[in-house]
Amino acid sequence: MTPRVAIIGGGLAGLSAAEALARSGRDRFQITLLEAKQSTGGRAGSFIDPASSQKVDYCQHVAMGCCTNLIGLLARCGLAESMRRYRELWFLHRDHPPSRFAPNNWLPPPLHLAPALGALKYLNRQQRRQIRRGLWRLFRSRSDELESVTAGDWLHAAGQDEATVRDFWSVIIVSALGERVELVNMAMVRKVMIDGFAVARGACDVLVPQIPLAELFGQKMTEQIRNLGVNVQPGRAVSRVRESKGGATVDTHDGAAYDAEHVIVAVPWHAVSKLVPQSSVANLDCISRIPASPITGLHLWFDREITDRPHAVLVGTLAQWVFRDPCGNRTKDSNGYYQVVISGSSAANSLGKKQLVETVLGELRHAFKSAKHATLLRSRIVTDPNSVFSIRPEVEAIRPPARTPLPWLHLAGDWIDTAWPATMEGAVIGGRMAASSVAEQSGMDPIDIDSGLPRGWLARRLIRSR
């Protein structure tokens, strides 16, 4: 009999698990994916702006060149061109000219970063020396040495003063990990700095979706996965999973029941305990209480363009990233649409909506000359309080594997032990890990996880392995 697999959750992890299992052999598994919402994609979703009828992402998602599992998933689904690759970043500091960050094309990694760091005009000579020393110390440290250390403590011990942490480290850490420096696990900072910047050419390229997320994941990718034979059922909210003879039964709120030999639970960490038996996952209560870190997307419509830059990183401001109509579906009524992203936005949200908009508007008018003459037509604030899990040292210690003590139960998501922070790449890896667990439990070969970009010859010598 062909093993039946029920996947609960149609976010990136669930879609990744379905795709991996389906490609392992169309006749090997009978796969059903159940999603509570009316569309798949999970947190990577969109809404319709009523004034312009423009499809707008709730919060801007970006990937990097080091996200090889996500890039591979897109390529296998025929969606490689859905993301535009940028090989440079612009850093804007309110008291200094714009700084272009672009790795050198001729120097081998990690030396290719040296000219880019030197081009950050808002850093003084002393700060650059501190950063070079800090990066060298990070190159020579192993991840397991950093798992119980916060970034704040490690950076202080590495001789990084408050201004350097604020102007350099925090800019990268908060944007990439969604949490404040004083809380975040330093091992994950190493993951970002090494795999995301230093280890290989192209690792820090920025990939921005060119179509709305609801279309990219909720429609196009889901259609490709359906074509592989997966039964995708949106609007099927699961009420519980119970053990039954030969596997488990998945009950839905509308009274349906699905029997399966394997169940992949691909829901956020805070929802797992509501679905599965309490004894099925170690530290389940602790996992359900993992703190979250909010991310805010501030959507702004002006009467004109305020900059022609596709995106920019803002330094020393409440706003962290600004994106110019990322999906490029510009119309007469949406010609001045921009999105500002604020990660770890608890402090920003405490301001209140009016003050938050006014503060960010002032920062944009200082950063972009054209913004001084632009009129803000309307705005919308979208905050997900559970955008990402807070990747603290104590959280890293309890992230579970995909395989559980129950042979039929498997976990997927960016929050399981992927060795990645809460990112699209982490979600895709989590899905493939769960699919591999199912395959192995079914007596089949494991499903490969892409190990990332190959290290250059110099990087292999200068940077210690994990």
Short mmCIF file of C-alpha atoms in Angstrom, two decimals:
data_model
loop_
_atom_site.label_atom_id
_atom_site.label_comp_id
_atom_site.label_asym_id
_atom_site.label_seq_id
_atom_site.Cartn_x
_atom_site.Cartn_y
_atom_site.Cartn_z
CA MET A 1 0.00 0.00 0.00
CA THR A 2 1.26 3.49 -0.84
CA PRO A 3 1.98 5.35 2.43
CA ARG A 4 -0.37 8.25 3.07
CA VAL A 5 1.21 11.50 4.29
CA ALA A 6 -0.82 14.36 5.77
CA ILE A 7 0.94 17.72 5.92
CA ILE A 8 -0.63 20.27 8.27
CA GLY A 9 0.23 23.81 7.22
CA GLY A 10 0.71 25.32 3.79
CA GLY A 11 3.45 27.80 4.55
CA LEU A 12 6.91 27.51 3.04
CA ALA A 13 7.83 24.58 5.29
CA GLY A 14 4.73 22.61 4.35
CA LEU A 15 5.11 23.40 0.65
CA SER A 16 8.79 22.44 0.80
CA ALA A 17 7.99 19.11 2.49
CA ALA A 18 5.29 18.33 -0.07
CA GLU A 19 7.54 19.16 -3.00
CA ALA A 20 10.43 17.09 -1.66
CA LEU A 21 8.29 14.02 -1.01
CA ALA A 22 6.48 14.29 -4.32
CA ARG A 23 9.74 14.52 -6.26
CA SER A 24 11.17 11.52 -4.42
CA GLY A 25 8.77 9.44 -6.52
CA ARG A 26 5.21 10.20 -7.62
CA ASP A 27 4.02 6.72 -6.67
CA ARG A 28 5.91 6.47 -3.39
CA PHE A 29 3.55 8.57 -1.30
CA GLN A 30 -0.06 9.72 -1.32
CA ILE A 31 0.27 13.30 -0.06
CA THR A 32 -2.45 15.59 1.26
CA LEU A 33 -1.63 19.14 2.38
CA LEU A 34 -4.15 20.83 4.68
CA GLU A 35 -4.08 24.61 5.09
CA ALA A 36 -6.40 26.50 7.43
CA LYS A 37 -6.46 29.69 5.33
CA GLN A 38 -8.08 30.01 1.95
CA SER A 39 -4.66 30.30 0.31
CA THR A 40 -1.26 28.80 0.94
CA GLY A 41 1.98 30.66 1.66
CA GLY A 42 1.60 31.16 5.40
CA ARG A 43 3.24 34.32 6.65
CA ALA A 44 4.44 35.07 3.11
CA GLY A 45 1.16 36.63 1.99
CA SER A 46 -0.37 39.72 0.41
CA PHE A 47 -3.42 41.98 0.61
CA ILE A 48 -5.28 44.16 -1.88
CA ASP A 49 -4.91 47.91 -1.39
CA PRO A 50 -8.51 49.12 -1.89
CA ALA A 51 -7.52 52.56 -3.21
CA SER A 52 -5.28 51.31 -6.04
CA SER A 53 -6.38 47.65 -6.35
CA GLN A 54 -2.69 46.91 -6.00
CA LYS A 55 -1.64 43.56 -4.53
CA VAL A 56 0.75 44.38 -1.68
CA ASP A 57 2.79 42.02 0.50
CA TYR A 58 2.01 42.20 4.21
CA CYS A 59 5.73 42.55 4.88
CA GLN A 60 8.60 42.60 2.43
CA HIS A 61 10.50 39.30 2.26
CA VAL A 62 14.04 39.09 0.91
CA ALA A 63 16.51 36.25 0.53
CA MET A 64 20.26 36.16 0.02
CA GLY A 65 22.52 34.36 -2.39
CA CYS A 66 23.46 31.93 0.38
CA CYS A 67 19.84 30.66 0.57
CA THR A 68 20.53 27.75 -1.77
CA ASN A 69 17.66 25.52 -0.61
CA LEU A 70 15.09 28.25 -1.26
CA ILE A 71 16.71 29.10 -4.59
CA GLY A 72 16.68 25.40 -5.51
CA LEU A 73 13.00 25.06 -4.62
CA LEU A 74 12.11 28.05 -6.79
CA ALA A 75 14.18 26.68 -9.69
CA ARG A 76 12.57 23.23 -9.53
CA CYS A 77 9.15 24.89 -9.61
CA GLY A 78 10.08 27.00 -12.64
CA LEU A 79 10.12 30.18 -10.57
CA ALA A 80 13.81 31.08 -10.62
CA GLU A 81 13.07 34.35 -12.42
CA SER A 82 10.54 35.43 -9.81
CA MET A 83 13.28 36.97 -7.69
CA ARG A 84 15.58 39.73 -8.85
CA ARG A 85 19.18 39.55 -7.68
CA TYR A 86 20.98 42.69 -6.52
CA ARG A 87 24.74 42.63 -6.04
CA GLU A 88 25.00 45.87 -4.12
CA LEU A 89 23.37 47.57 -1.15
CA TRP A 90 23.11 51.24 -0.27
CA PHE A 91 23.47 52.26 3.38
CA LEU A 92 22.04 55.67 4.25
CA HIS A 93 23.14 57.42 7.44
CA ARG A 94 21.43 60.68 8.32
CA ASP A 95 24.75 62.50 8.95
CA HIS A 96 26.84 61.10 6.06
CA PRO A 97 26.68 60.66 2.28
CA PRO A 98 25.19 57.39 0.92
CA SER A 99 27.51 54.38 1.16
CA ARG A 100 27.61 51.70 -1.54
CA PHE A 101 28.27 48.20 -0.21
CA ALA A 102 29.46 45.91 -3.01
CA PRO A 103 31.93 43.03 -2.57
CA ASN A 104 35.03 43.15 -4.76
CA ASN A 105 34.85 40.97 -7.87
CA TRP A 106 38.58 40.21 -7.98
CA LEU A 107 39.59 39.49 -4.40
CA PRO A 108 38.91 35.96 -3.06
CA PRO A 109 36.42 35.51 -0.20
CA PRO A 110 36.52 36.63 2.56
CA LEU A 111 38.91 39.42 1.45
CA HIS A 112 36.32 40.50 -1.11
CA LEU A 113 34.44 42.19 1.75
CA ALA A 114 37.31 44.49 2.76
CA PRO A 115 36.70 47.22 0.14
CA ALA A 116 32.94 47.10 0.81
CA LEU A 117 33.44 47.63 4.54
CA GLY A 118 35.88 50.44 3.82
CA ALA A 119 33.26 52.15 1.67
CA LEU A 120 30.84 52.58 4.59
CA LYS A 121 31.43 56.32 4.99
CA TYR A 122 29.67 56.64 8.33
CA LEU A 123 32.25 54.42 10.06
CA ASN A 124 35.43 56.07 11.32
CA ARG A 125 38.89 54.51 11.28
CA GLN A 126 38.64 53.20 14.83
CA GLN A 127 35.30 51.52 14.10
CA ARG A 128 36.69 49.83 11.01
CA ARG A 129 39.60 48.45 13.03
CA GLN A 130 37.18 47.11 15.64
CA ILE A 131 35.06 45.46 12.96
CA ARG A 132 38.06 43.79 11.32
CA ARG A 133 39.20 42.43 14.69
CA GLY A 134 35.68 41.27 15.51
CA LEU A 135 35.27 39.51 12.16
CA TRP A 136 38.64 37.79 12.49
CA ARG A 137 37.70 36.53 15.95
CA LEU A 138 34.38 35.32 14.52
CA PHE A 139 36.18 33.54 11.66
CA ARG A 140 38.26 31.61 14.20
CA SER A 141 35.31 30.69 16.46
CA ARG A 142 33.16 27.60 16.10
CA SER A 143 29.36 27.73 16.31
CA ASP A 144 29.23 25.37 19.28
CA GLU A 145 31.40 27.81 21.22
CA LEU A 146 28.83 30.57 20.70
CA GLU A 147 25.49 28.82 21.26
CA SER A 148 25.15 29.86 24.91
CA VAL A 149 26.37 33.44 24.39
CA THR A 150 24.36 36.52 23.45
CA ALA A 151 25.64 38.75 20.69
CA GLY A 152 25.80 41.69 23.09
CA ASP A 153 28.11 39.90 25.50
CA TRP A 154 30.29 38.46 22.75
CA LEU A 155 30.70 41.75 20.90
CA HIS A 156 31.59 43.56 24.12
CA ALA A 157 34.22 40.92 24.90
CA ALA A 158 35.52 41.24 21.32
CA GLY A 159 36.26 44.94 21.83
CA GLN A 160 33.31 46.40 19.91
CA ASP A 161 32.27 49.69 21.48
CA GLU A 162 28.70 50.96 21.68
CA ALA A 163 28.92 53.11 18.54
CA THR A 164 30.31 50.24 16.45
CA VAL A 165 27.66 47.85 17.68
CA ARG A 166 24.96 50.41 16.92
CA ASP A 167 26.22 51.51 13.50
CA PHE A 168 27.40 48.17 12.10
CA TRP A 169 26.59 44.97 13.97
CA SER A 170 23.08 45.91 15.06
CA VAL A 171 22.13 47.08 11.57
CA ILE A 172 22.82 43.60 10.19
CA ILE A 173 21.77 41.52 13.18
CA VAL A 174 18.35 43.06 13.77
CA SER A 175 17.45 43.04 10.06
CA ALA A 176 18.57 39.44 9.54
CA LEU A 177 17.50 37.88 12.84
CA GLY A 178 14.64 40.09 13.94
CA GLU A 179 15.90 40.49 17.48
CA ARG A 180 17.96 42.93 19.54
CA VAL A 181 21.70 42.44 19.92
CA GLU A 182 21.53 42.02 23.67
CA LEU A 183 19.18 39.02 23.34
CA VAL A 184 20.10 37.16 20.16
CA ASN A 185 22.18 33.99 20.08
CA MET A 186 25.72 34.68 18.83
CA ALA A 187 25.88 31.35 16.97
CA MET A 188 23.12 32.61 14.68
CA VAL A 189 25.00 35.88 14.17
CA ARG A 190 27.96 33.79 13.04
CA LYS A 191 25.66 31.95 10.62
CA VAL A 192 24.60 35.25 9.05
CA MET A 193 28.05 36.82 8.94
CA ILE A 194 29.91 33.72 7.72
CA ASP A 195 27.42 32.00 5.39
CA GLY A 196 25.68 35.21 4.42
CA PHE A 197 28.66 37.44 3.75
CA ALA A 198 32.14 35.99 4.13
CA VAL A 199 32.31 32.42 2.91
CA ALA A 200 31.64 32.71 -0.81
CA ARG A 201 31.20 35.12 -3.67
CA GLY A 202 27.54 35.94 -4.24
CA ALA A 203 26.50 34.88 -0.73
CA CYS A 204 25.37 38.38 0.26
CA ASP A 205 23.53 39.14 -2.97
CA VAL A 206 20.02 40.32 -2.12
CA LEU A 207 17.08 38.56 -3.80
CA VAL A 208 13.78 40.45 -3.87
CA PRO A 209 10.52 38.90 -5.12
CA GLN A 210 9.29 40.48 -8.34
CA ILE A 211 5.71 39.30 -7.95
CA PRO A 212 3.47 39.46 -4.85
CA LEU A 213 4.10 36.69 -2.34
CA ALA A 214 0.50 35.49 -2.58
CA GLU A 215 1.04 34.94 -6.29
CA LEU A 216 4.54 33.48 -5.91
CA PHE A 217 3.85 30.93 -3.17
CA GLY A 218 0.08 30.85 -2.82
CA GLN A 219 -0.59 30.40 -6.55
CA LYS A 220 2.38 29.58 -8.77
CA MET A 221 4.36 27.33 -6.43
CA THR A 222 1.22 25.65 -5.13
CA GLU A 223 0.11 24.96 -8.72
CA GLN A 224 3.46 23.31 -9.46
CA ILE A 225 3.17 21.16 -6.35
CA ARG A 226 -0.36 20.14 -7.31
CA ASN A 227 1.04 19.12 -10.71
CA LEU A 228 3.35 16.74 -8.85
CA GLY A 229 0.32 14.90 -7.53
CA VAL A 230 -0.10 16.56 -4.13
CA ASN A 231 -3.69 17.04 -2.95
CA VAL A 232 -3.61 20.64 -1.65
CA GLN A 233 -6.71 21.56 0.35
CA PRO A 234 -6.94 25.20 1.53
CA GLY A 235 -9.62 26.17 4.00
CA ARG A 236 -9.12 22.97 6.02
CA ALA A 237 -8.34 23.96 9.59
CA VAL A 238 -7.07 21.05 11.69
CA SER A 239 -8.47 20.62 15.19
CA ARG A 240 -6.27 17.79 16.43
CA VAL A 241 -4.06 14.87 15.50
CA ARG A 242 -4.69 11.58 17.27
CA GLU A 243 -2.82 8.32 17.14
CA SER A 244 -4.62 5.47 15.45
CA LYS A 245 -3.84 1.98 14.20
CA GLY A 246 -0.91 2.10 11.79
CA GLY A 247 -0.38 5.85 12.11
CA ALA A 248 -2.63 8.77 12.96
CA THR A 249 -5.93 10.47 12.16
CA VAL A 250 -6.10 14.18 11.41
CA ASP A 251 -9.41 15.78 12.38
CA THR A 252 -10.53 19.09 10.89
CA HIS A 253 -12.91 21.69 12.28
CA ASP A 254 -15.42 20.99 9.51
CA GLY A 255 -15.76 17.35 10.58
CA ALA A 256 -13.48 15.68 8.05
CA ALA A 257 -10.93 13.06 9.11
CA TYR A 258 -7.79 11.97 7.28
CA ASP A 259 -6.04 8.71 8.09
CA ALA A 260 -2.31 8.68 7.40
CA GLU A 261 0.76 6.58 8.05
CA HIS A 262 2.75 9.80 8.50
CA VAL A 263 1.84 13.30 9.63
CA ILE A 264 4.05 16.34 9.11
CA VAL A 265 3.11 19.22 11.40
CA ALA A 266 4.29 22.38 9.61
CA VAL A 267 2.63 25.06 11.73
CA PRO A 268 4.31 27.82 13.78
CA TRP A 269 5.96 26.81 17.04
CA HIS A 270 3.24 28.36 19.20
CA ALA A 271 0.51 26.26 17.56
CA VAL A 272 2.07 22.79 17.75
CA SER A 273 0.96 21.98 21.29
CA LYS A 274 -2.69 22.57 20.29
CA LEU A 275 -2.54 19.79 17.71
CA VAL A 276 -0.29 16.94 18.82
CA PRO A 277 -0.25 14.71 21.92
CA GLN A 278 1.65 16.29 24.81
CA SER A 279 4.02 13.32 25.12
CA SER A 280 4.97 13.32 21.45
CA VAL A 281 7.62 16.04 21.47
CA ALA A 282 10.27 16.70 24.11
CA ASN A 283 9.99 20.16 25.72
CA LEU A 284 6.68 20.75 23.96
CA ASP A 285 5.43 23.15 26.63
CA CYS A 286 8.69 25.10 26.48
CA ILE A 287 8.55 25.21 22.69
CA SER A 288 5.01 26.62 22.73
CA ARG A 289 6.23 29.43 25.01
CA ILE A 290 9.21 30.46 22.89
CA PRO A 291 9.08 34.27 22.75
CA ALA A 292 8.23 35.90 19.45
CA SER A 293 9.72 38.97 17.83
CA PRO A 294 7.39 41.22 15.79
CA ILE A 295 8.14 42.69 12.38
CA THR A 296 6.28 45.74 11.09
CA GLY A 297 5.66 46.66 7.48
CA LEU A 298 4.80 50.34 7.05
CA HIS A 299 3.10 50.92 3.68
CA LEU A 300 3.25 54.48 2.38
CA TRP A 301 1.63 55.97 -0.71
CA PHE A 302 2.96 59.37 -1.84
CA ASP A 303 1.80 61.63 -4.63
CA ARG A 304 5.15 61.14 -6.39
CA GLU A 305 8.35 59.08 -6.25
CA ILE A 306 10.66 59.93 -3.37
CA THR A 307 13.64 57.91 -4.68
CA ASP A 308 14.44 55.73 -7.65
CA ARG A 309 16.60 53.37 -5.57
CA PRO A 310 14.98 49.91 -5.51
CA HIS A 311 15.81 49.59 -1.82
CA ALA A 312 18.12 50.98 0.84
CA VAL A 313 19.27 50.24 4.38
CA LEU A 314 18.76 53.10 6.82
CA VAL A 315 21.28 53.50 9.65
CA GLY A 316 20.64 55.24 12.95
CA THR A 317 16.89 55.50 12.39
CA LEU A 318 13.74 53.72 13.46
CA ALA A 319 13.19 52.63 9.85
CA GLN A 320 15.59 49.86 8.80
CA TRP A 321 14.80 49.05 5.16
CA VAL A 322 12.88 50.97 2.54
CA PHE A 323 11.68 49.29 -0.67
CA ARG A 324 10.38 51.05 -3.79
CA ASP A 325 7.32 49.18 -5.09
CA PRO A 326 9.19 45.84 -4.98
CA CYS A 327 6.80 43.95 -7.26
CA GLY A 328 6.98 46.58 -9.96
CA ASN A 329 3.21 46.62 -10.61
CA ARG A 330 3.23 50.38 -10.80
CA THR A 331 0.09 52.21 -11.82
CA LYS A 332 -0.85 55.87 -11.96
CA ASP A 333 -2.38 55.63 -8.50
CA SER A 334 0.51 53.63 -6.98
CA ASN A 335 3.48 55.42 -8.53
CA GLY A 336 4.67 56.61 -5.13
CA TYR A 337 4.30 53.38 -3.17
CA TYR A 338 7.08 52.44 -0.72
CA GLN A 339 7.35 49.94 2.08
CA VAL A 340 9.42 50.44 5.22
CA VAL A 341 10.36 47.37 7.25
CA ILE A 342 11.13 47.46 10.96
CA SER A 343 12.34 44.19 12.48
CA GLY A 344 12.18 43.57 16.21
CA SER A 345 9.54 46.31 16.21
CA SER A 346 8.26 46.19 19.80
CA ALA A 347 9.67 49.63 20.56
CA ALA A 348 8.34 51.08 17.30
CA ASN A 349 4.84 49.78 17.92
CA SER A 350 4.77 51.34 21.37
CA LEU A 351 4.76 54.76 19.68
CA GLY A 352 1.23 54.44 18.38
CA LYS A 353 0.29 54.45 14.70
CA LYS A 354 0.22 58.22 14.16
CA GLN A 355 3.55 58.86 15.84
CA LEU A 356 5.15 55.88 14.08
CA VAL A 357 4.12 57.20 10.67
CA GLU A 358 5.28 60.73 11.50
CA THR A 359 8.64 59.49 12.79
CA VAL A 360 9.34 57.35 9.74
CA LEU A 361 8.11 60.10 7.41
CA GLY A 362 10.59 62.51 8.98
CA GLU A 363 13.41 59.98 8.51
CA LEU A 364 12.54 59.47 4.85
CA ARG A 365 12.41 63.21 4.20
CA HIS A 366 15.85 63.54 5.70
CA ALA A 367 17.22 60.63 3.65
CA PHE A 368 15.64 61.52 0.29
CA LYS A 369 15.46 65.08 -1.04
CA SER A 370 12.39 64.35 -3.15
CA ALA A 371 10.50 63.20 -0.08
CA LYS A 372 10.58 66.75 1.30
CA HIS A 373 8.22 67.87 -1.44
CA ALA A 374 6.05 64.73 -1.52
CA THR A 375 2.63 64.53 0.06
CA LEU A 376 1.72 61.35 1.91
CA LEU A 377 -1.65 60.28 0.52
CA ARG A 378 -2.29 57.35 2.84
CA SER A 379 -0.56 54.75 4.94
CA ARG A 380 -1.13 51.33 6.39
CA ILE A 381 0.74 49.55 9.19
CA VAL A 382 0.89 45.76 9.23
CA THR A 383 2.48 44.13 12.26
CA ASP A 384 2.70 40.41 12.88
CA PRO A 385 3.47 39.92 16.58
CA ASN A 386 4.57 36.34 15.82
CA SER A 387 6.60 37.10 12.71
CA VAL A 388 9.65 35.16 13.87
CA PHE A 389 10.73 33.29 16.96
CA SER A 390 13.24 35.09 19.15
CA ILE A 391 16.49 33.21 18.56
CA ARG A 392 17.99 33.50 22.03
CA PRO A 393 20.57 31.09 23.52
CA GLU A 394 17.94 29.35 25.64
CA VAL A 395 15.72 28.94 22.57
CA GLU A 396 18.48 27.42 20.45
CA ALA A 397 18.97 24.79 23.15
CA ILE A 398 15.39 23.43 22.81
CA ARG A 399 14.78 23.56 19.05
CA PRO A 400 13.57 20.03 18.23
CA PRO A 401 14.60 17.78 15.35
CA ALA A 402 12.20 16.89 12.57
CA ARG A 403 11.87 13.33 13.85
CA THR A 404 9.88 12.77 17.04
CA PRO A 405 9.59 9.76 19.38
CA LEU A 406 6.39 8.79 17.53
CA PRO A 407 7.29 7.04 14.25
CA TRP A 408 4.37 8.65 12.41
CA LEU A 409 4.90 12.25 13.61
CA HIS A 410 7.37 14.67 12.01
CA LEU A 411 7.95 18.40 12.54
CA ALA A 412 8.66 21.07 9.93
CA GLY A 413 9.25 24.81 10.13
CA ASP A 414 11.96 27.41 10.48
CA TRP A 415 11.79 26.89 14.26
CA ILE A 416 13.02 23.28 14.31
CA ASP A 417 16.74 22.52 14.56
CA THR A 418 17.77 23.62 11.06
CA ALA A 419 20.98 25.45 12.15
CA TRP A 420 19.40 28.51 10.49
CA PRO A 421 17.52 31.46 12.00
CA ALA A 422 13.88 32.25 11.23
CA THR A 423 14.12 32.82 7.48
CA MET A 424 12.57 31.53 4.28
CA GLU A 425 15.68 29.40 3.86
CA GLY A 426 15.20 27.94 7.33
CA ALA A 427 11.57 27.12 6.54
CA VAL A 428 12.50 25.34 3.30
CA ILE A 429 15.22 23.37 5.08
CA GLY A 430 12.78 22.45 7.86
CA GLY A 431 10.34 21.11 5.27
CA ARG A 432 13.00 19.02 3.57
CA MET A 433 14.16 17.67 6.93
CA ALA A 434 10.63 16.51 7.72
CA ALA A 435 10.29 14.95 4.27
CA SER A 436 13.58 13.15 4.78
CA SER A 437 12.37 11.84 8.14
CA VAL A 438 9.26 10.42 6.46
CA ALA A 439 11.33 8.83 3.70
CA GLU A 440 13.74 7.19 6.13
CA GLN A 441 10.91 5.91 8.34
CA SER A 442 9.44 4.39 5.19
CA GLY A 443 12.67 2.53 4.44
CA MET A 444 13.79 4.87 1.66
CA ASP A 445 16.90 6.95 1.12
CA PRO A 446 17.05 10.30 2.95
CA ILE A 447 16.28 13.50 1.06
CA ASP A 448 19.30 15.73 0.59
CA ILE A 449 19.64 19.17 2.16
CA ASP A 450 21.76 21.56 0.11
CA SER A 451 24.86 22.40 2.14
CA GLY A 452 25.17 25.92 0.77
CA LEU A 453 27.61 27.74 -1.47
CA PRO A 454 31.06 26.12 -1.71
CA ARG A 455 33.78 27.90 0.21
CA GLY A 456 36.60 29.47 -1.71
CA TRP A 457 40.16 28.21 -1.17
CA LEU A 458 41.13 31.12 1.09
CA ALA A 459 37.90 31.01 3.06
CA ARG A 460 38.52 27.32 3.81
CA ARG A 461 41.85 28.27 5.35
CA LEU A 462 40.82 31.38 7.26
CA ILE A 463 37.35 30.44 8.51
CA ARG A 464 36.89 27.52 10.85
CA SER A 465 34.24 24.98 9.97
CA ARG A 466 31.08 24.80 12.03
#
